[in-house]
Tab-separated table of C-alpha atoms in Angstrom:
chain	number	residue	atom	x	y	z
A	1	UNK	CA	14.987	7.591	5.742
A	2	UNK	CA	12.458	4.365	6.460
A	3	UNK	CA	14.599	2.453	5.203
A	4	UNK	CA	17.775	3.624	7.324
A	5	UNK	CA	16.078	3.949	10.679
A	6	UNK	CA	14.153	-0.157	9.773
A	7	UNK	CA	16.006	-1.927	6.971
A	8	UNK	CA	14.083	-3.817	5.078
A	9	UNK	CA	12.299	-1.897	2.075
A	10	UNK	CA	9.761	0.759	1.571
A	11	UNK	CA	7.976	2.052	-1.084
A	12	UNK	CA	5.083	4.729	-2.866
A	13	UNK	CA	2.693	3.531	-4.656
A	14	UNK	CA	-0.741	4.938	-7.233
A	15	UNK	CA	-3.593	2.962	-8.433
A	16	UNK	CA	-4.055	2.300	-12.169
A	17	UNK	CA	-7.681	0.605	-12.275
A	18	UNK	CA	-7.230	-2.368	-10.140
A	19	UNK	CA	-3.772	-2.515	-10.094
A	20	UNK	CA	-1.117	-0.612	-7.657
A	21	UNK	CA	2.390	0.540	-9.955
A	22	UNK	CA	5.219	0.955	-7.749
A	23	UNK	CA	6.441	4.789	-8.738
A	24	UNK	CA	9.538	4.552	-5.598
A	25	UNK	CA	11.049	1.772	-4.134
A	26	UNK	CA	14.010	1.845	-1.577
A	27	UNK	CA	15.079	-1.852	-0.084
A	28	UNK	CA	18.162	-3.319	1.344
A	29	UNK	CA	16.688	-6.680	0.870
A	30	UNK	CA	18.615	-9.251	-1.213
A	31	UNK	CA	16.030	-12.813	-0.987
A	32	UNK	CA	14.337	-13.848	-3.771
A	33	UNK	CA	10.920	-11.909	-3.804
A	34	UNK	CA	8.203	-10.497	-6.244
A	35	UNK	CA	9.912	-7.315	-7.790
A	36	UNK	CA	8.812	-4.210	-6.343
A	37	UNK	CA	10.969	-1.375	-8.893
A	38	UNK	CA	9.956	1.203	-9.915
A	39	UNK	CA	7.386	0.501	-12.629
A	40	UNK	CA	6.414	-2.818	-10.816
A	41	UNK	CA	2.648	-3.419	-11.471
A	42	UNK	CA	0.578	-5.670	-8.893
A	43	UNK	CA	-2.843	-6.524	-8.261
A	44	UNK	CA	-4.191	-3.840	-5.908
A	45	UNK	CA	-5.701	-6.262	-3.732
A	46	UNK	CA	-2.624	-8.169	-2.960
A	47	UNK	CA	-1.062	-5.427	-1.223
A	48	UNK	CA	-0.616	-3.163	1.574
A	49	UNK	CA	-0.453	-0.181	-0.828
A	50	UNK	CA	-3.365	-1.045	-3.074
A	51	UNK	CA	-5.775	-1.954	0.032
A	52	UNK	CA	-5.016	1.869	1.181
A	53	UNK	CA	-5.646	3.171	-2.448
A	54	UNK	CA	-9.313	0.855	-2.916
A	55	UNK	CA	-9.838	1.913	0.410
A	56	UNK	CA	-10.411	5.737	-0.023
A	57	UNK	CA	-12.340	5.110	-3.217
A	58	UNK	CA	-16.103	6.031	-2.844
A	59	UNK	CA	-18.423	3.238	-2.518
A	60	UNK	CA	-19.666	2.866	-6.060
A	61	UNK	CA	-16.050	3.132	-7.295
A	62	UNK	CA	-14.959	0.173	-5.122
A	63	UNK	CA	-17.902	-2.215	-6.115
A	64	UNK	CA	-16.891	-1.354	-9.702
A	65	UNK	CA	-13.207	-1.938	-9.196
A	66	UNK	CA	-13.821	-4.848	-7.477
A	67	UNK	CA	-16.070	-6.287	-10.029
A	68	UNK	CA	-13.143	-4.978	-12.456
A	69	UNK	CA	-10.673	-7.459	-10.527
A	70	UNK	CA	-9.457	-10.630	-11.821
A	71	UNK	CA	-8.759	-12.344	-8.522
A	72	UNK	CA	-5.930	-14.767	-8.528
A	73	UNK	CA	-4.508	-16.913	-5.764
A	74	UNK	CA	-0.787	-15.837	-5.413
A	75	UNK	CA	0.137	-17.822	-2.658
A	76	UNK	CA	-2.121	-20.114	-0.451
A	77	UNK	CA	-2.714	-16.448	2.212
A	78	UNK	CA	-3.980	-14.804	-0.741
A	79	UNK	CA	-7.558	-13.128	-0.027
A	80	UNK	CA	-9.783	-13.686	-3.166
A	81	UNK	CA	-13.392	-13.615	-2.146
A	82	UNK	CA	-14.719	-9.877	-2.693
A	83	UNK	CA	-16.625	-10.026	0.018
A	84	UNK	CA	-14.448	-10.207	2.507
A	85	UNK	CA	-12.133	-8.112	0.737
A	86	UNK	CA	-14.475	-5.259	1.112
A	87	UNK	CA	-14.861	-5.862	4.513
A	88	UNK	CA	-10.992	-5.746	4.939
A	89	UNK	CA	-11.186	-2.682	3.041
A	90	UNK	CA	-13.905	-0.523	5.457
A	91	UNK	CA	-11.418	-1.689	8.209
A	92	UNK	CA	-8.851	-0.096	6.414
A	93	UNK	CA	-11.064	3.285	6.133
A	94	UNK	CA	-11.718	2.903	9.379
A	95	UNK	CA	-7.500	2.371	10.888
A	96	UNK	CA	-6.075	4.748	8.161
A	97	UNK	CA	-3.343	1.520	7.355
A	98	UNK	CA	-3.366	-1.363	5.937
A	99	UNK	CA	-1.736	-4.640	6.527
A	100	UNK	CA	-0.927	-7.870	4.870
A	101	UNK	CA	0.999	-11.039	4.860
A	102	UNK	CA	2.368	-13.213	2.508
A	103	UNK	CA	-0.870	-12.014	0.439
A	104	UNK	CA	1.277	-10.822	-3.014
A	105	UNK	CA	4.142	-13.292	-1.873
A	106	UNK	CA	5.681	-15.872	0.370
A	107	UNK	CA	7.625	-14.162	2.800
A	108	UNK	CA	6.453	-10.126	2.564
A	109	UNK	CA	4.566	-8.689	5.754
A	110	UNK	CA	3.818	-5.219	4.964
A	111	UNK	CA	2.339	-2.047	6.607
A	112	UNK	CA	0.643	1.324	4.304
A	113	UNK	CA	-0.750	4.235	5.101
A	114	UNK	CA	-2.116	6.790	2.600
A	115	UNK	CA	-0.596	9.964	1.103
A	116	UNK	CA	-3.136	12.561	0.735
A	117	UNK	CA	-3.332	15.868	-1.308
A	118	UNK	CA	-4.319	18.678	0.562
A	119	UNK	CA	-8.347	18.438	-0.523
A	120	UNK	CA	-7.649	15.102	1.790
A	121	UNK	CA	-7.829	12.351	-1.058
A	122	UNK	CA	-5.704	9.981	-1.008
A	123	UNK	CA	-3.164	9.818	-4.166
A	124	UNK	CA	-0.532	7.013	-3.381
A	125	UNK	CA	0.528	5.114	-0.433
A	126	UNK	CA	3.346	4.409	1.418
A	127	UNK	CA	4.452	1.021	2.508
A	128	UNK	CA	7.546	-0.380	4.500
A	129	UNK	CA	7.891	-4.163	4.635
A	130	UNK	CA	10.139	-7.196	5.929
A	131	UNK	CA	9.818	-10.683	5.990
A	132	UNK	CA	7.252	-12.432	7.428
A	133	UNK	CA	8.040	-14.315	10.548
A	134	UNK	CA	10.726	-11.448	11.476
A	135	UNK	CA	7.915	-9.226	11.378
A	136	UNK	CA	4.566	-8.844	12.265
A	137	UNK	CA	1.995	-6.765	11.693
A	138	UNK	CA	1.601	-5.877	15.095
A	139	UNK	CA	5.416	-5.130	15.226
A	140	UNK	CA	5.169	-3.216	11.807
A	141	UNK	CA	2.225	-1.080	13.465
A	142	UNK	CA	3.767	-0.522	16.652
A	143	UNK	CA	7.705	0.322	15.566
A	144	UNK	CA	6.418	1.658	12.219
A	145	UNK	CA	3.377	3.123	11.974
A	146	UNK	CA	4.016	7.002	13.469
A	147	UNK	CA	6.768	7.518	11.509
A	148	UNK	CA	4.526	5.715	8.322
A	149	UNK	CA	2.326	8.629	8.905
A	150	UNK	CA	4.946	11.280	9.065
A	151	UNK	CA	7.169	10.332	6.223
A	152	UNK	CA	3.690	10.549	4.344
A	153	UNK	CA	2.473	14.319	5.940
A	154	UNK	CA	6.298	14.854	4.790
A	155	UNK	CA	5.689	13.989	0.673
A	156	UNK	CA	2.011	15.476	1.227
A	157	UNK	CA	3.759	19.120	1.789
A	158	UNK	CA	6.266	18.346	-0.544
A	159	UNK	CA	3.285	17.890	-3.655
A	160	UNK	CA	2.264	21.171	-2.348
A	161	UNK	CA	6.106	22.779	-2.738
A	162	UNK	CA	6.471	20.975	-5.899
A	163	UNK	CA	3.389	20.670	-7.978
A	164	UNK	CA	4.672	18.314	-10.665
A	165	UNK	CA	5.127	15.440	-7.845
A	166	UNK	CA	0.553	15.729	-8.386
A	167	UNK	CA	1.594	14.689	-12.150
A	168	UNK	CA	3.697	11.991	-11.014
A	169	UNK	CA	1.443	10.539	-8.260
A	170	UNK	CA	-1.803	10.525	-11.008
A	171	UNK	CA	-3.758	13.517	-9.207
């Protein structure tokens, strides 16, 4: 439906130690890209997706993720100081979304927001991107954001209806 009402593509995401695995990907995108199928692995910190996940993780289990993390420049945007990753992160806690640009590739501005169970932890995210300079975040957060937020309330109840969807999203 995300990707019907904005084009572009959209995704759900878990963490797998400091890594974010695409487990659904929708996208009427055809450029040449970083590959985000199902099964796609990326450095958590790279993406919109993987801030939300490190971002719900208690303190200690962020410093030890972080210290976990291989940082890597993927493109020139890419943020690899810790330090001000973290503080990107409490941000993050602090908005409920997460943003980025160009940060896991050239070209991919992309807005998250986390899917929670119903104990309120967060077990995967939800992205929708497009390219950058067509979008912004600001335009991502403004067009995209509510309905960000419902389609996620929307799988939320669903995990609840259908308990194996817990299994699939590593809760």
């Amino acid at each position: 439906e995300l990707v019907n009402r904005f084009g572009d593509a959209s995704s759900v995401g878990v963490l797998d130690r400091t890594d974010v695995i695409y487990v659904a990907h929708v996208s009427v995108q055809r450029a040449r890209r970083a590959a985000a199928v199902v099964g796609a692995r990326y450095p958590a910190y790279a993406t919109s997706m993987g801030r939300v996940l490190l971002a719900d993780l208690p303190d200690e289990e962020l410093a030890r993720r972080l210290d976990a993390t291989s940082f890597r420049a993927l493109t020139s945007r890419t943020c690899t100081d810790p330090c001000r990753l973290r503080e990107d992160l409490f941000q993050v806690r602090e908005n409920g979304f997460a943003t980025t640009v160009d940060q896991l590739d050239y070209g991919i501005t992309a807005l998250a927001v986390p899917i929670r169970d119903p104990q309120g932890r967060t077990v995967a995210a939800l992205n929708s991107s497009g390219y950058t300079g067509v979008v912004t975040p600001e335009s991502l957060i403004e067009e995209r954001l509510p309905a960000l937020r419902e389609a996620a309330s929307h799988i939320a109840h669903e995990m609840v209806r259908f308990p194996v969807l817990h299994t699939v999203l590593g809760s």
